[in-house]
Amino acid sequence: MVRYVYDFAEGGRELDGLLGGKGANLAEMTRLGLPVPPGFVITTEACRAFLATGAEPDGMFRDVSEHLSALEEGARRRLGHPDDPLLVSVRSGARFSMPGMMETVLDIGLNDASVLGLAEASGNERFAWDSYRRLVQMFGSTVMSVDTALFERALTTLKEDRGVRDDVHLGTEDLAELVEAYRRLIHDETGEGFPQSPAEQLRRAILAVFRSWNGERARLYRRREHIPDDLGTAVTVQRMVYGNLGSDSGSGVAFTRDPATGRPGLYGDYLPDAQGEDVVAGIRNTVPLTDLQHLDPRSYRQLLEHMRTLERHYRDLCDIEFTIERGTLWILQTRVGKRTAEAAFAIAAELTDEGLITQDEALARVGGDGLARLMFPRFDTSATPDALAHGIPASPGAAVGAAVLDSAEAVRRAAEGRQVILVRQETTPDDLPGMIAAQAVLTSRGGKTSHAAVVARGMGKVCVCGAEELTLDTGHRRFTTGDGTVVEEGAVISVDGSAGAVYAGAVPLVDSPLMRHLETGEQPAGTVRDVARALERADGVRRLEVRANADTPEDAARARRFGAQGIGLCRTEHMFLGDRRKLVEEMILARTDREREHALDTLLPLQRQDFAGILEAMDGLPVTIRLLDPPLHEFLPDRTDLAVRIAAAEAHGEQPDPHDTRLLDAVGRMHEANPMLGLRGVRLGLVVPGLVAMQVRAVAEAVVERTRAGGDPHAEIMVPLVGDVTEIRLVRGEVEGVLAAVGEEYGAPVRCPVGTMIELPRAALTAGRIAEEADFFSFGTNDLTQTTWGFSRDDVESAFFSAYLDKGVFDTSPFETLDRSGVGRLVGIAVAEGRATRPDLKIGVCGEHGGDPESVHFFHAAGLDYVSCSPFRVPVARLEAGRAAIVTGDGDTTA
Ligand code: PEP
Ligand code: MG
């Protein structure tokens, strides 16, 4: 029989798929003997069944009431009993943390009778009525769908009526009146009353949490974080404990290490006389956790002890929510904490040194996206004016953009392609679209654990929070700094999330320390050293080689400094631009063989020079040179420009330039409706006489030149856009003829492997035949994605991909992350059939996917020999190739 409910004492963190992260960790802490208020978890399986059918699965509420009875027995109190009632919280908790994106209902069990019991038992009437009004409001909005703004309005009206500014100045009578007002409101809006039955409250709250899995916020967050839509959320039902019972109570959040830098120490925020929600919402400013040492030394000591236990047990940074109820410490939640990229590398290195994790575990805990972020530039503050304001450095990085004061405005401006900084007093889950759209988030309230900080860190966005000197005036669309400077919405500001500083205008950028280390080999220190260690480990265990896509000696040299083991794609098209465009024109317009040969002969030494420079920069390493790929008319002037020029001449009664007329004629002849599917790639080589021969001769002569200079050149020749074995056979014949001729002329054989790109579905499907003629394969996954999906790679991303992402056709562009089930299948077929023909076939990838972390894992698993990517992605690919090897367990994992 399926079980839908687990007591905290029954589960553990291994059940996170079923109990959600929160539920599984509560169970784990219960197992560890930590002071966790008792409770139980309704599984994600129950949620999935509910979402699929619209009804709770059979037996679920029977299980819930059995567990509730056990909870009541343990507490010696009954849910909502008029004398001293048991009250519970009902919270969401998916497998992956989705902070604040789903619903929570607290104080379930309060009604007109039990509120009096609570007042009596707690000895605090005001607290009881405050809890009741919170329940009615939360239940009314979350479960009964009444607009939250209506509750806010009722509260404001009452405060105005009483002449008070703050909720805390409302007395018991006022709160009782507010409960009445809320209940009337619910009745007017829904036609039904606030349910007095505790069992009904519990039941409806559980179902509302289930439903909140599909709320707009939650869906948006999942899309952004690539969390699958079909996981569902678990629901935890837990005995309430109260941090708002006076000065001997409070709530806080603690980290076992600094989540921004990863350095050891005690980090967190504490808010005396408050509920946990108040801390995260950033509504009131918290005190540093270390202040608790004076406020409540006993709880402080216990908390430190539990933090140590948790970090040792989880062997990772833990983030902990706790409540102190009249001097008794309760742990309400823990999870392996979200952290910045910098912190991820630092923690991995330190835990390895402490012997808590192995080098491979350390490698598994860092990632290429974080590494890429650490390569981003930083602000050059040497020439910077004074900061406008300082706040808490909650998520590092440098961001420049126009200040905007609400989420909608951020989304609107970002949609126009502008960079914005979202400036808010504090953020709520409703600000998520604006946070996604913005380059950085700046708040005037809240600590490192506020919503803004937690969400920004999770997204890798720059964030400064709690910049208290700022006063926001959303009405006039501006904010004021401590010294009275007024910053209007739209003004450009710079936010330094590493230093916690905000500047007026756009501060210039400089290389990050990691970039300096990679570029110059400068001795690594701090985070850079931690990154270098991870890269070293990755290099030690990875099976995939990493090459770079580079087509100038400078790029080749940089790629080499970044650790590239060769060039996987040297595109030759840029070598036909600039001054050389004239020669290409000449070649295209040639009327005789002599004219064409003249053009090609002039291009030859220039190409030879290009290749010699690159081979020198990559001396000793393979350099894969691709024959010309794009359609030739890309090298000719624009058709409309030519036509206008000719028409203008004619309009002035002049004779148009005959060169223009010939060019227009050629452009007209060569016009293609779908150039990407037209005369390009290998097809060019087969129909434009002399082109292949010129390029190959340039390569061969460069090889000779480098060898004579004492170098060790390893050129490889790659043929693009092959769809049939005959194409490569024909080109290969020509290539070998030229190599042999050059060898003979210079008196030394020139050997270059000749391979092909696999970038058409037909090439993948006939790879067995193609391998007969190819020494190596390199997947051109840009074109392969284009032709497999039938997506024009130059058009679709801006045209309709956002609609496709919204509708869930895919959750990342297939041009960014390889589409495993479609394009990936073709890759699999080509690898298998190519190697069946030629077991030693060298296979790589040189499309953009070669530097995408998730795709690198796919290529590792598909058995490729190397990935090739842009020079700046080389460190990312090295790291991910190492991670792929340890995740699939076939790397060299000796510690
Ligand atoms: C490819 O198609 O993936 C590729 C690397 O070639 P290009 O992007 O130059 O077409
Ligand atoms: Mg291509």
Tab-separated table of C-alpha atoms in Angstrom, residues 463-758:
chain	number	residue	atom	x	y	z
A	463	CYS	CA	23.134	41.852	-4.763
A	464	VAL	CA	23.702	44.485	-2.124
A	465	CYS	CA	21.095	44.493	0.593
A	466	GLY	CA	20.357	46.472	3.737
A	467	ALA	CA	21.757	49.746	2.345
A	468	GLU	CA	20.030	51.616	5.128
A	469	GLU	CA	21.149	55.082	4.066
A	470	LEU	CA	18.847	54.848	1.084
A	471	THR	CA	15.327	56.185	1.370
A	472	LEU	CA	13.069	54.996	-1.386
A	473	ASP	CA	10.264	57.114	-2.715
A	474	THR	CA	8.378	54.923	-5.147
A	475	GLY	CA	5.687	57.587	-5.547
A	476	HIS	CA	8.138	60.089	-7.031
A	477	ARG	CA	10.184	57.306	-8.646
A	478	ARG	CA	13.455	58.130	-6.933
A	479	PHE	CA	15.603	57.427	-3.928
A	480	THR	CA	17.733	59.569	-1.656
A	481	THR	CA	21.118	58.697	-0.203
A	482	GLY	CA	22.423	59.440	3.281
A	483	ASP	CA	23.897	62.802	2.259
A	484	GLY	CA	20.725	63.876	0.523
A	485	THR	CA	21.735	63.073	-3.056
A	486	VAL	CA	18.622	62.319	-5.079
A	487	VAL	CA	18.813	59.546	-7.663
A	488	GLU	CA	15.929	59.571	-10.124
A	489	GLU	CA	14.633	56.361	-11.647
A	490	GLY	CA	16.505	55.705	-14.883
A	491	ALA	CA	19.822	57.144	-13.643
A	492	VAL	CA	22.757	54.795	-14.185
A	493	ILE	CA	24.295	53.313	-11.045
A	494	SER	CA	26.986	50.702	-10.409
A	495	VAL	CA	26.564	47.993	-7.799
A	496	ASP	CA	29.537	46.135	-6.352
A	497	GLY	CA	28.182	42.980	-4.772
A	498	SER	CA	31.610	41.952	-3.484
A	499	ALA	CA	32.265	45.139	-1.535
A	500	GLY	CA	28.652	46.051	-0.800
A	501	ALA	CA	29.039	49.465	-2.424
A	502	VAL	CA	26.826	51.490	-4.747
A	503	TYR	CA	28.200	54.200	-7.061
A	504	ALA	CA	26.674	56.843	-9.273
A	505	GLY	CA	27.224	56.387	-13.007
A	506	ALA	CA	29.029	53.582	-14.780
A	507	VAL	CA	32.238	52.607	-12.973
A	508	PRO	CA	34.928	51.240	-15.338
A	509	LEU	CA	35.764	47.555	-15.178
A	510	VAL	CA	39.043	45.643	-14.758
A	511	ASP	CA	39.938	41.970	-15.036
A	512	SER	CA	38.980	39.753	-12.112
A	513	PRO	CA	41.821	38.223	-10.055
A	514	LEU	CA	41.011	34.838	-11.585
A	515	MET	CA	41.294	36.259	-15.078
A	516	ARG	CA	44.624	37.861	-14.177
A	517	HIS	CA	45.883	34.545	-12.891
A	518	LEU	CA	44.778	32.723	-16.039
A	519	GLU	CA	46.224	35.386	-18.303
A	520	THR	CA	49.542	35.921	-16.573
A	521	GLY	CA	50.114	32.831	-14.478
A	522	GLU	CA	50.337	35.162	-11.456
A	523	GLN	CA	50.652	33.198	-8.216
A	524	PRO	CA	47.122	32.312	-7.091
A	525	ALA	CA	45.875	33.348	-3.670
A	526	GLY	CA	42.541	33.177	-1.848
A	527	THR	CA	39.639	32.159	-4.049
A	528	VAL	CA	41.873	32.011	-7.110
A	529	ARG	CA	43.961	29.363	-5.387
A	530	ASP	CA	40.821	27.396	-4.552
A	531	VAL	CA	39.755	27.552	-8.202
A	532	ALA	CA	43.221	26.543	-9.379
A	533	ARG	CA	43.064	23.507	-7.110
A	534	ALA	CA	39.717	22.441	-8.519
A	535	LEU	CA	41.008	22.870	-12.061
A	536	GLU	CA	44.103	20.876	-11.275
A	537	ARG	CA	42.003	18.045	-9.934
A	538	ALA	CA	39.719	18.217	-12.962
A	539	ASP	CA	42.713	18.040	-15.286
A	540	GLY	CA	43.935	15.013	-13.375
A	541	VAL	CA	40.717	13.028	-13.743
A	542	ARG	CA	39.174	14.114	-17.018
A	543	ARG	CA	39.142	11.931	-20.079
A	544	LEU	CA	37.931	14.608	-22.490
A	545	GLU	CA	40.585	16.831	-23.979
A	546	VAL	CA	39.763	20.517	-24.201
A	547	ARG	CA	40.608	22.506	-27.283
A	548	ALA	CA	39.679	26.007	-28.329
A	549	ASN	CA	37.935	27.626	-31.254
A	550	ALA	CA	40.441	30.268	-32.317
A	551	ASP	CA	41.362	31.829	-35.612
A	552	THR	CA	44.074	34.328	-34.764
A	553	PRO	CA	47.490	33.783	-33.176
A	554	GLU	CA	46.416	36.037	-30.267
A	555	ASP	CA	43.324	33.971	-29.515
A	556	ALA	CA	45.331	30.784	-29.904
A	557	ALA	CA	47.932	32.025	-27.430
A	558	ARG	CA	45.278	33.061	-24.922
A	559	ALA	CA	43.510	29.706	-25.278
A	560	ARG	CA	46.801	27.993	-24.578
A	561	ARG	CA	47.330	30.068	-21.437
A	562	PHE	CA	43.832	29.053	-20.342
A	563	GLY	CA	44.795	25.405	-20.723
A	564	ALA	CA	43.617	24.501	-24.243
A	565	GLN	CA	45.242	21.384	-25.653
A	566	GLY	CA	44.988	22.495	-29.246
A	567	ILE	CA	42.597	24.179	-31.621
A	568	GLY	CA	39.474	22.242	-32.463
A	569	LEU	CA	38.175	24.790	-34.936
A	570	CYS	CA	40.085	27.436	-36.811
A	571	ARG	CA	37.476	29.174	-38.933
A	572	THR	CA	39.137	30.622	-42.017
A	573	GLU	CA	36.397	33.029	-43.103
A	574	HIS	CA	37.678	36.099	-41.271
A	575	MET	CA	40.878	35.693	-43.264
A	576	PHE	CA	38.886	36.708	-46.347
A	577	LEU	CA	37.604	39.986	-44.946
A	578	GLY	CA	39.042	43.510	-44.673
A	579	ASP	CA	41.528	44.355	-47.410
A	580	ARG	CA	41.310	40.835	-48.714
A	581	ARG	CA	37.658	41.193	-49.637
A	582	LYS	CA	38.763	42.762	-52.929
A	583	LEU	CA	40.665	39.585	-53.802
A	584	VAL	CA	37.612	37.472	-53.076
A	585	GLU	CA	35.594	39.747	-55.364
A	586	GLU	CA	38.236	39.301	-58.005
A	587	MET	CA	38.093	35.540	-57.629
A	588	ILE	CA	34.306	35.519	-57.920
A	589	LEU	CA	34.179	37.894	-60.886
A	590	ALA	CA	37.056	36.196	-62.751
A	591	ARG	CA	36.228	35.632	-66.428
A	592	THR	CA	39.274	33.526	-67.163
A	593	ASP	CA	41.306	30.940	-65.305
A	594	ARG	CA	44.201	33.391	-65.312
A	595	GLU	CA	42.191	36.056	-63.567
A	596	ARG	CA	41.000	33.599	-60.902
A	597	GLU	CA	44.457	32.181	-60.388
A	598	HIS	CA	45.813	35.674	-59.952
A	599	ALA	CA	43.363	36.325	-57.143
A	600	LEU	CA	44.085	33.001	-55.484
A	601	ASP	CA	47.828	33.419	-55.868
A	602	THR	CA	47.607	36.771	-54.120
A	603	LEU	CA	45.583	35.260	-51.291
A	604	LEU	CA	47.952	32.316	-50.834
A	605	PRO	CA	50.880	33.986	-49.026
A	606	LEU	CA	48.454	35.886	-46.796
A	607	GLN	CA	46.743	32.651	-45.758
A	608	ARG	CA	50.103	30.947	-45.255
A	609	GLN	CA	51.089	33.721	-42.888
A	610	ASP	CA	47.798	33.341	-40.954
A	611	PHE	CA	48.342	29.614	-40.494
A	612	ALA	CA	52.004	29.884	-39.632
A	613	GLY	CA	51.173	32.334	-36.831
A	614	ILE	CA	48.527	30.057	-35.368
A	615	LEU	CA	50.680	26.933	-35.684
A	616	GLU	CA	53.440	28.765	-33.876
A	617	ALA	CA	51.158	29.790	-31.032
A	618	MET	CA	49.961	26.178	-30.728
A	619	ASP	CA	53.337	24.582	-31.385
A	620	GLY	CA	53.296	20.884	-30.517
A	621	LEU	CA	49.497	20.767	-30.306
A	622	PRO	CA	46.868	19.923	-32.935
A	623	VAL	CA	45.332	22.758	-34.946
A	624	THR	CA	42.217	21.850	-36.880
A	625	ILE	CA	41.851	24.201	-39.822
A	626	ARG	CA	38.480	24.274	-41.473
A	627	LEU	CA	38.167	24.961	-45.178
A	628	LEU	CA	36.070	27.979	-46.111
A	629	ASP	CA	32.452	27.514	-45.024
A	630	PRO	CA	30.126	30.520	-45.574
A	631	PRO	CA	28.359	31.320	-48.853
A	632	LEU	CA	30.597	33.493	-51.020
A	633	HIS	CA	28.136	36.351	-51.392
A	634	GLU	CA	28.803	37.119	-47.736
A	635	PHE	CA	32.072	38.565	-49.043
A	636	LEU	CA	30.372	40.718	-51.676
A	637	PRO	CA	28.752	44.118	-51.137
A	638	ASP	CA	25.104	44.338	-50.231
A	639	ARG	CA	22.753	43.925	-53.183
A	640	THR	CA	20.600	46.956	-52.309
A	641	ASP	CA	23.649	49.199	-51.800
A	642	LEU	CA	24.936	48.276	-55.246
A	643	ALA	CA	21.545	48.804	-56.887
A	644	VAL	CA	21.186	52.208	-55.209
A	645	ARG	CA	24.670	53.222	-56.313
A	646	ILE	CA	23.953	52.271	-59.903
A	647	ALA	CA	20.509	53.914	-59.909
A	648	ALA	CA	21.981	57.106	-58.424
A	649	ALA	CA	24.600	57.263	-61.160
A	650	GLU	CA	21.953	56.713	-63.808
A	651	ALA	CA	19.694	59.365	-62.268
A	652	HIS	CA	22.564	61.838	-62.640
A	653	GLY	CA	22.876	60.857	-66.260
A	654	GLU	CA	26.225	59.227	-65.565
A	655	GLN	CA	27.540	55.883	-66.621
A	656	PRO	CA	27.478	53.515	-63.603
A	657	ASP	CA	30.829	52.094	-62.523
A	658	PRO	CA	31.232	48.917	-64.660
A	659	HIS	CA	32.719	47.116	-61.624
A	660	ASP	CA	29.516	47.845	-59.701
A	661	THR	CA	27.436	46.539	-62.584
A	662	ARG	CA	29.428	43.317	-62.728
A	663	LEU	CA	29.227	42.929	-58.987
A	664	LEU	CA	25.470	43.470	-58.970
A	665	ASP	CA	25.166	40.906	-61.680
A	666	ALA	CA	27.203	38.407	-59.655
A	667	VAL	CA	25.323	39.133	-56.446
A	668	GLY	CA	22.046	38.611	-58.323
A	669	ARG	CA	23.270	35.312	-59.745
A	670	MET	CA	24.466	34.111	-56.397
A	671	HIS	CA	21.415	35.217	-54.436
A	672	GLU	CA	19.900	32.388	-52.408
A	673	ALA	CA	16.595	32.285	-50.573
A	674	ASN	CA	18.108	30.082	-47.841
A	675	PRO	CA	21.853	30.710	-47.903
A	676	MET	CA	22.415	28.559	-44.815
A	677	LEU	CA	21.187	25.621	-46.889
A	678	GLY	CA	22.799	26.755	-50.101
A	679	LEU	CA	26.201	26.977	-51.693
A	680	ARG	CA	28.424	26.736	-48.628
A	681	GLY	CA	30.717	24.309	-46.843
A	682	VAL	CA	32.102	21.427	-48.847
A	683	ARG	CA	29.843	22.438	-51.730
A	684	LEU	CA	31.945	25.560	-52.276
A	685	GLY	CA	35.092	23.505	-52.503
A	686	LEU	CA	33.484	21.266	-55.094
A	687	VAL	CA	32.232	24.042	-57.378
A	688	VAL	CA	34.687	26.939	-56.995
A	689	PRO	CA	37.831	25.867	-58.824
A	690	GLY	CA	41.105	26.400	-57.035
A	691	LEU	CA	39.686	27.378	-53.637
A	692	VAL	CA	40.475	24.150	-51.772
A	693	ALA	CA	43.853	23.897	-53.464
A	694	MET	CA	44.803	27.416	-52.410
A	695	GLN	CA	43.773	26.879	-48.767
A	696	VAL	CA	45.447	23.487	-48.481
A	697	ARG	CA	48.631	24.755	-50.118
A	698	ALA	CA	48.685	27.610	-47.593
A	699	VAL	CA	48.367	25.107	-44.731
A	700	ALA	CA	51.005	22.787	-46.157
A	701	GLU	CA	53.479	25.583	-46.820
A	702	ALA	CA	52.901	26.954	-43.317
A	703	VAL	CA	53.679	23.500	-41.926
A	704	VAL	CA	56.894	23.394	-43.946
A	705	GLU	CA	57.808	26.901	-42.829
A	706	ARG	CA	57.233	26.077	-39.164
A	707	THR	CA	59.129	22.797	-39.374
A	708	ARG	CA	62.078	24.534	-41.001
A	709	ALA	CA	62.006	27.085	-38.218
A	710	GLY	CA	62.409	24.233	-35.728
A	711	GLY	CA	58.746	24.129	-34.741
A	712	ASP	CA	56.451	21.156	-34.248
A	713	PRO	CA	53.302	21.957	-36.264
A	714	HIS	CA	50.301	19.616	-36.170
A	715	ALA	CA	47.804	20.890	-38.714
A	716	GLU	CA	44.610	18.987	-39.441
A	717	ILE	CA	42.326	19.808	-42.333
A	718	MET	CA	38.601	19.788	-41.727
A	719	VAL	CA	35.864	19.805	-44.343
A	720	PRO	CA	32.591	21.514	-43.339
A	721	LEU	CA	28.960	20.612	-44.060
A	722	VAL	CA	29.528	17.206	-45.563
A	723	GLY	CA	26.329	15.217	-46.107
A	724	ASP	CA	27.593	12.336	-48.193
A	725	VAL	CA	30.755	10.270	-48.316
A	726	THR	CA	31.332	11.175	-51.968
A	727	GLU	CA	31.716	14.835	-51.069
A	728	ILE	CA	34.532	14.158	-48.653
A	729	ARG	CA	36.085	11.573	-50.954
A	730	LEU	CA	36.325	14.139	-53.752
A	731	VAL	CA	37.717	16.880	-51.550
A	732	ARG	CA	40.080	14.503	-49.820
A	733	GLY	CA	41.476	13.479	-53.194
A	734	GLU	CA	42.231	17.098	-54.008
A	735	VAL	CA	43.703	17.757	-50.543
A	736	GLU	CA	46.026	14.765	-50.749
A	737	GLY	CA	47.136	15.798	-54.226
A	738	VAL	CA	48.127	19.253	-52.977
A	739	LEU	CA	49.861	17.894	-49.857
A	740	ALA	CA	51.875	15.496	-52.020
A	741	ALA	CA	52.783	18.270	-54.470
A	742	VAL	CA	53.937	20.611	-51.705
A	743	GLY	CA	55.887	17.777	-50.082
A	744	GLU	CA	57.647	17.131	-53.330
A	745	GLU	CA	58.391	20.800	-53.993
A	746	TYR	CA	59.964	21.278	-50.585
A	747	GLY	CA	61.566	17.893	-50.394
A	748	ALA	CA	59.789	16.782	-47.202
A	749	PRO	CA	56.482	14.944	-46.925
A	750	VAL	CA	53.634	16.956	-45.376
A	751	ARG	CA	51.204	14.854	-43.388
A	752	CYS	CA	47.882	16.309	-42.269
A	753	PRO	CA	44.954	14.225	-41.125
A	754	VAL	CA	41.829	15.052	-43.145
A	755	GLY	CA	38.537	14.930	-41.305
A	756	THR	CA	35.018	16.211	-41.545
A	757	MET	CA	32.493	18.082	-39.538
A	758	ILE	CA	29.320	16.220	-38.713
